[in-house]
């Protein structure tokens, strides 16, 4: 069990994570179970992570909605990993698009890479240069939908 800034996490298997969130007047932890397709530790390489999401890329090319989540401590390399993954995924999707185009099928994919840090949403694809600050985004929630504004 490790401390995650007000929450605790324990890993039972590679794909089963239980998080406890502070709640109630006594600050007791209330467990919530989440299932993930893959979990990676600090020893995982970019190749390991790309290999794990290859099936997700094929699903995206087949028209499925895909979400890849990177979660971890500040400074643990999430942005680096996701940026590298995005570059490799773009090349793979381009390869698949060319292959489909030869058969007369047009592939169109929309990608968003959003960082949530200190309760702020930022579009990591919109930065002009590597040293510029990504623009802030806003989340609009209504009864019927949730929309990310500015991406």
PDB file of C-alpha atoms in Angstrom:
ATOM      1  CA  UNK A   1       0.000   0.000   0.000  1.00  0.00           C
ATOM      2  CA  UNK A   2       1.376   3.402  -0.965  1.00  0.00           C
ATOM      3  CA  UNK A   3       0.304   6.939  -0.245  1.00  0.00           C
ATOM      4  CA  UNK A   4      -0.997   8.931  -3.223  1.00  0.00           C
ATOM      5  CA  UNK A   5      -1.750  12.411  -1.893  1.00  0.00           C
ATOM      6  CA  UNK A   6      -4.836  11.682   0.193  1.00  0.00           C
ATOM      7  CA  UNK A   7      -5.593   8.339  -1.446  1.00  0.00           C
ATOM      8  CA  UNK A   8      -4.111   4.918  -0.898  1.00  0.00           C
ATOM      9  CA  UNK A   9      -3.632   2.247  -3.550  1.00  0.00           C
ATOM     10  CA  UNK A  10      -2.897  -1.430  -3.332  1.00  0.00           C
ATOM     11  CA  UNK A  11      -2.198  -3.682  -6.293  1.00  0.00           C
ATOM     12  CA  UNK A  12      -3.697  -7.173  -5.967  1.00  0.00           C
ATOM     13  CA  UNK A  13      -3.001  -8.385  -9.496  1.00  0.00           C
ATOM     14  CA  UNK A  14      -1.586  -6.754 -12.615  1.00  0.00           C
ATOM     15  CA  UNK A  15      -5.029  -5.548 -13.663  1.00  0.00           C
ATOM     16  CA  UNK A  16      -6.911  -5.016 -10.391  1.00  0.00           C
ATOM     17  CA  UNK A  17      -6.341  -1.836  -8.387  1.00  0.00           C
ATOM     18  CA  UNK A  18      -8.232  -0.733  -5.312  1.00  0.00           C
ATOM     19  CA  UNK A  19      -8.129   2.944  -4.428  1.00  0.00           C
ATOM     20  CA  UNK A  20      -9.307   4.413  -1.181  1.00  0.00           C
ATOM     21  CA  UNK A  21     -10.552   7.984  -1.107  1.00  0.00           C
ATOM     22  CA  UNK A  22     -10.791  10.118   2.002  1.00  0.00           C
ATOM     23  CA  UNK A  23     -14.393  10.599   2.936  1.00  0.00           C
ATOM     24  CA  UNK A  24     -16.621  11.239   5.860  1.00  0.00           C
ATOM     25  CA  UNK A  25     -15.931  13.312   8.912  1.00  0.00           C
ATOM     26  CA  UNK A  26     -13.221  11.000  10.235  1.00  0.00           C
ATOM     27  CA  UNK A  27     -11.167  10.849   7.037  1.00  0.00           C
ATOM     28  CA  UNK A  28     -11.691   7.077   6.672  1.00  0.00           C
ATOM     29  CA  UNK A  29     -10.746   5.494   3.361  1.00  0.00           C
ATOM     30  CA  UNK A  30     -13.619   4.143   1.282  1.00  0.00           C
ATOM     31  CA  UNK A  31     -12.370   1.454  -1.149  1.00  0.00           C
ATOM     32  CA  UNK A  32     -13.251   1.624  -4.853  1.00  0.00           C
ATOM     33  CA  UNK A  33     -12.138  -1.084  -7.263  1.00  0.00           C
ATOM     34  CA  UNK A  34     -10.912  -0.294 -10.786  1.00  0.00           C
ATOM     35  CA  UNK A  35      -9.858  -2.711 -13.511  1.00  0.00           C
ATOM     36  CA  UNK A  36      -7.134  -1.896 -16.032  1.00  0.00           C
ATOM     37  CA  UNK A  37      -5.942  -3.791 -19.097  1.00  0.00           C
ATOM     38  CA  UNK A  38      -2.305  -3.175 -18.151  1.00  0.00           C
ATOM     39  CA  UNK A  39      -0.283  -1.667 -15.320  1.00  0.00           C
ATOM     40  CA  UNK A  40       3.374  -0.704 -15.707  1.00  0.00           C
ATOM     41  CA  UNK A  41       6.051  -0.067 -13.141  1.00  0.00           C
ATOM     42  CA  UNK A  42       9.099   2.192 -13.401  1.00  0.00           C
ATOM     43  CA  UNK A  43      11.048  -0.586 -15.161  1.00  0.00           C
ATOM     44  CA  UNK A  44       8.685  -0.675 -18.180  1.00  0.00           C
ATOM     45  CA  UNK A  45      10.208   0.607 -21.418  1.00  0.00           C
ATOM     46  CA  UNK A  46       8.482   2.665 -24.097  1.00  0.00           C
ATOM     47  CA  UNK A  47       8.597  -0.507 -26.233  1.00  0.00           C
ATOM     48  CA  UNK A  48       6.711  -2.448 -23.529  1.00  0.00           C
ATOM     49  CA  UNK A  49       4.015   0.204 -23.362  1.00  0.00           C
ATOM     50  CA  UNK A  50       3.680   0.541 -27.138  1.00  0.00           C
ATOM     51  CA  UNK A  51       3.364  -3.249 -27.489  1.00  0.00           C
ATOM     52  CA  UNK A  52       0.556  -3.196 -24.919  1.00  0.00           C
ATOM     53  CA  UNK A  53      -1.484  -0.555 -26.793  1.00  0.00           C
ATOM     54  CA  UNK A  54      -1.076  -2.018 -30.302  1.00  0.00           C
ATOM     55  CA  UNK A  55      -4.441  -3.785 -30.000  1.00  0.00           C
ATOM     56  CA  UNK A  56      -6.024  -0.485 -28.981  1.00  0.00           C
ATOM     57  CA  UNK A  57      -4.656   1.139 -32.141  1.00  0.00           C
ATOM     58  CA  UNK A  58      -6.190  -1.632 -34.257  1.00  0.00           C
ATOM     59  CA  UNK A  59      -9.493  -1.092 -32.416  1.00  0.00           C
ATOM     60  CA  UNK A  60      -9.309   2.650 -33.144  1.00  0.00           C
ATOM     61  CA  UNK A  61      -8.696   1.921 -36.831  1.00  0.00           C
ATOM     62  CA  UNK A  62     -11.794  -0.309 -36.732  1.00  0.00           C
ATOM     63  CA  UNK A  63     -13.870   2.614 -35.444  1.00  0.00           C
ATOM     64  CA  UNK A  64     -13.883   1.991 -31.701  1.00  0.00           C
ATOM     65  CA  UNK A  65     -13.396   4.785 -29.178  1.00  0.00           C
ATOM     66  CA  UNK A  66     -10.119   4.245 -27.313  1.00  0.00           C
ATOM     67  CA  UNK A  67      -8.816   5.857 -24.127  1.00  0.00           C
ATOM     68  CA  UNK A  68      -5.302   5.429 -22.786  1.00  0.00           C
ATOM     69  CA  UNK A  69      -4.722   6.708 -19.268  1.00  0.00           C
ATOM     70  CA  UNK A  70      -1.336   7.485 -17.727  1.00  0.00           C
ATOM     71  CA  UNK A  71      -1.476   7.962 -13.972  1.00  0.00           C
ATOM     72  CA  UNK A  72       1.378   8.387 -11.552  1.00  0.00           C
ATOM     73  CA  UNK A  73       3.347  10.659  -9.300  1.00  0.00           C
ATOM     74  CA  UNK A  74       4.622  14.050 -10.444  1.00  0.00           C
ATOM     75  CA  UNK A  75       7.931  13.615 -12.248  1.00  0.00           C
ATOM     76  CA  UNK A  76       7.440   9.898 -12.922  1.00  0.00           C
ATOM     77  CA  UNK A  77       7.607  10.296 -16.723  1.00  0.00           C
ATOM     78  CA  UNK A  78       3.942  10.213 -17.759  1.00  0.00           C
ATOM     79  CA  UNK A  79       4.159  13.141 -20.190  1.00  0.00           C
ATOM     80  CA  UNK A  80       7.347  11.764 -21.760  1.00  0.00           C
ATOM     81  CA  UNK A  81       5.802   8.311 -22.120  1.00  0.00           C
ATOM     82  CA  UNK A  82       2.519   9.595 -23.553  1.00  0.00           C
ATOM     83  CA  UNK A  83       4.309  11.940 -25.972  1.00  0.00           C
ATOM     84  CA  UNK A  84       6.524   9.107 -27.224  1.00  0.00           C
ATOM     85  CA  UNK A  85       3.504   6.813 -27.425  1.00  0.00           C
ATOM     86  CA  UNK A  86       1.586   9.425 -29.446  1.00  0.00           C
ATOM     87  CA  UNK A  87       4.415   9.747 -31.974  1.00  0.00           C
ATOM     88  CA  UNK A  88       4.670   5.977 -32.407  1.00  0.00           C
ATOM     89  CA  UNK A  89       0.891   5.576 -32.546  1.00  0.00           C
ATOM     90  CA  UNK A  90       0.657   8.256 -35.244  1.00  0.00           C
ATOM     91  CA  UNK A  91       3.182   6.353 -37.381  1.00  0.00           C
ATOM     92  CA  UNK A  92       1.316   3.077 -36.859  1.00  0.00           C
ATOM     93  CA  UNK A  93      -2.057   4.639 -37.656  1.00  0.00           C
ATOM     94  CA  UNK A  94      -0.578   6.267 -40.767  1.00  0.00           C
ATOM     95  CA  UNK A  95       0.674   2.843 -41.858  1.00  0.00           C
ATOM     96  CA  UNK A  96      -2.798   1.389 -41.310  1.00  0.00           C
ATOM     97  CA  UNK A  97      -4.414   4.318 -43.163  1.00  0.00           C
ATOM     98  CA  UNK A  98      -2.180   3.768 -46.208  1.00  0.00           C
ATOM     99  CA  UNK A  99      -3.010   0.059 -46.184  1.00  0.00           C
ATOM    100  CA  UNK A 100      -6.745   0.755 -45.957  1.00  0.00           C
ATOM    101  CA  UNK A 101      -6.529   3.432 -48.678  1.00  0.00           C
ATOM    102  CA  UNK A 102      -5.141   0.827 -51.074  1.00  0.00           C
ATOM    103  CA  UNK A 103      -8.444  -1.013 -50.590  1.00  0.00           C
ATOM    104  CA  UNK A 104     -10.492   2.155 -51.107  1.00  0.00           C
ATOM    105  CA  UNK A 105     -11.182   2.856 -47.408  1.00  0.00           C
ATOM    106  CA  UNK A 106     -10.487   6.284 -45.898  1.00  0.00           C
ATOM    107  CA  UNK A 107      -9.350   6.361 -42.263  1.00  0.00           C
ATOM    108  CA  UNK A 108      -9.999   9.487 -40.192  1.00  0.00           C
ATOM    109  CA  UNK A 109      -8.966   9.560 -36.536  1.00  0.00           C
ATOM    110  CA  UNK A 110      -9.216  12.312 -33.927  1.00  0.00           C
ATOM    111  CA  UNK A 111      -6.650  12.331 -31.113  1.00  0.00           C
ATOM    112  CA  UNK A 112      -6.522  14.350 -27.908  1.00  0.00           C
ATOM    113  CA  UNK A 113      -3.756  14.300 -25.327  1.00  0.00           C
ATOM    114  CA  UNK A 114      -4.925  16.027 -22.183  1.00  0.00           C
ATOM    115  CA  UNK A 115      -3.003  16.537 -18.971  1.00  0.00           C
ATOM    116  CA  UNK A 116      -4.813  16.977 -15.671  1.00  0.00           C
ATOM    117  CA  UNK A 117      -2.503  18.638 -13.153  1.00  0.00           C
ATOM    118  CA  UNK A 118      -3.525  20.592 -10.052  1.00  0.00           C
ATOM    119  CA  UNK A 119      -7.150  20.387 -11.186  1.00  0.00           C
ATOM    120  CA  UNK A 120      -6.262  22.126 -14.487  1.00  0.00           C
ATOM    121  CA  UNK A 121      -6.847  20.577 -17.922  1.00  0.00           C
ATOM    122  CA  UNK A 122      -4.187  21.274 -20.590  1.00  0.00           C
ATOM    123  CA  UNK A 123      -4.011  20.273 -24.257  1.00  0.00           C
ATOM    124  CA  UNK A 124      -0.545  18.761 -24.790  1.00  0.00           C
ATOM    125  CA  UNK A 125      -0.903  18.709 -28.583  1.00  0.00           C
ATOM    126  CA  UNK A 126      -1.544  22.450 -28.904  1.00  0.00           C
ATOM    127  CA  UNK A 127       1.803  23.751 -27.616  1.00  0.00           C
ATOM    128  CA  UNK A 128       3.768  25.779 -30.168  1.00  0.00           C
ATOM    129  CA  UNK A 129       7.131  24.542 -28.974  1.00  0.00           C
ATOM    130  CA  UNK A 130       8.493  22.155 -26.403  1.00  0.00           C
ATOM    131  CA  UNK A 131       9.182  25.011 -23.956  1.00  0.00           C
ATOM    132  CA  UNK A 132       5.812  26.739 -24.285  1.00  0.00           C
ATOM    133  CA  UNK A 133       2.996  26.230 -21.823  1.00  0.00           C
ATOM    134  CA  UNK A 134       0.100  24.143 -23.225  1.00  0.00           C
ATOM    135  CA  UNK A 135      -3.203  26.059 -23.283  1.00  0.00           C
ATOM    136  CA  UNK A 136      -5.741  25.484 -20.537  1.00  0.00           C
ATOM    137  CA  UNK A 137      -8.992  23.705 -21.348  1.00  0.00           C
ATOM    138  CA  UNK A 138     -12.417  23.780 -19.736  1.00  0.00           C
ATOM    139  CA  UNK A 139     -14.744  20.886 -19.018  1.00  0.00           C
ATOM    140  CA  UNK A 140     -18.414  21.594 -19.738  1.00  0.00           C
ATOM    141  CA  UNK A 141     -20.864  19.240 -18.020  1.00  0.00           C
ATOM    142  CA  UNK A 142     -24.591  19.200 -18.748  1.00  0.00           C
ATOM    143  CA  UNK A 143     -27.353  16.702 -18.037  1.00  0.00           C
ATOM    144  CA  UNK A 144     -26.844  15.023 -21.402  1.00  0.00           C
ATOM    145  CA  UNK A 145     -23.100  15.214 -22.094  1.00  0.00           C
ATOM    146  CA  UNK A 146     -19.609  16.205 -21.029  1.00  0.00           C
ATOM    147  CA  UNK A 147     -17.485  18.233 -23.466  1.00  0.00           C
ATOM    148  CA  UNK A 148     -13.841  19.292 -23.398  1.00  0.00           C
ATOM    149  CA  UNK A 149     -13.750  22.925 -24.587  1.00  0.00           C
ATOM    150  CA  UNK A 150     -10.683  24.354 -26.294  1.00  0.00           C
ATOM    151  CA  UNK A 151      -9.147  21.104 -27.546  1.00  0.00           C
TER     152      UNK A 151
END
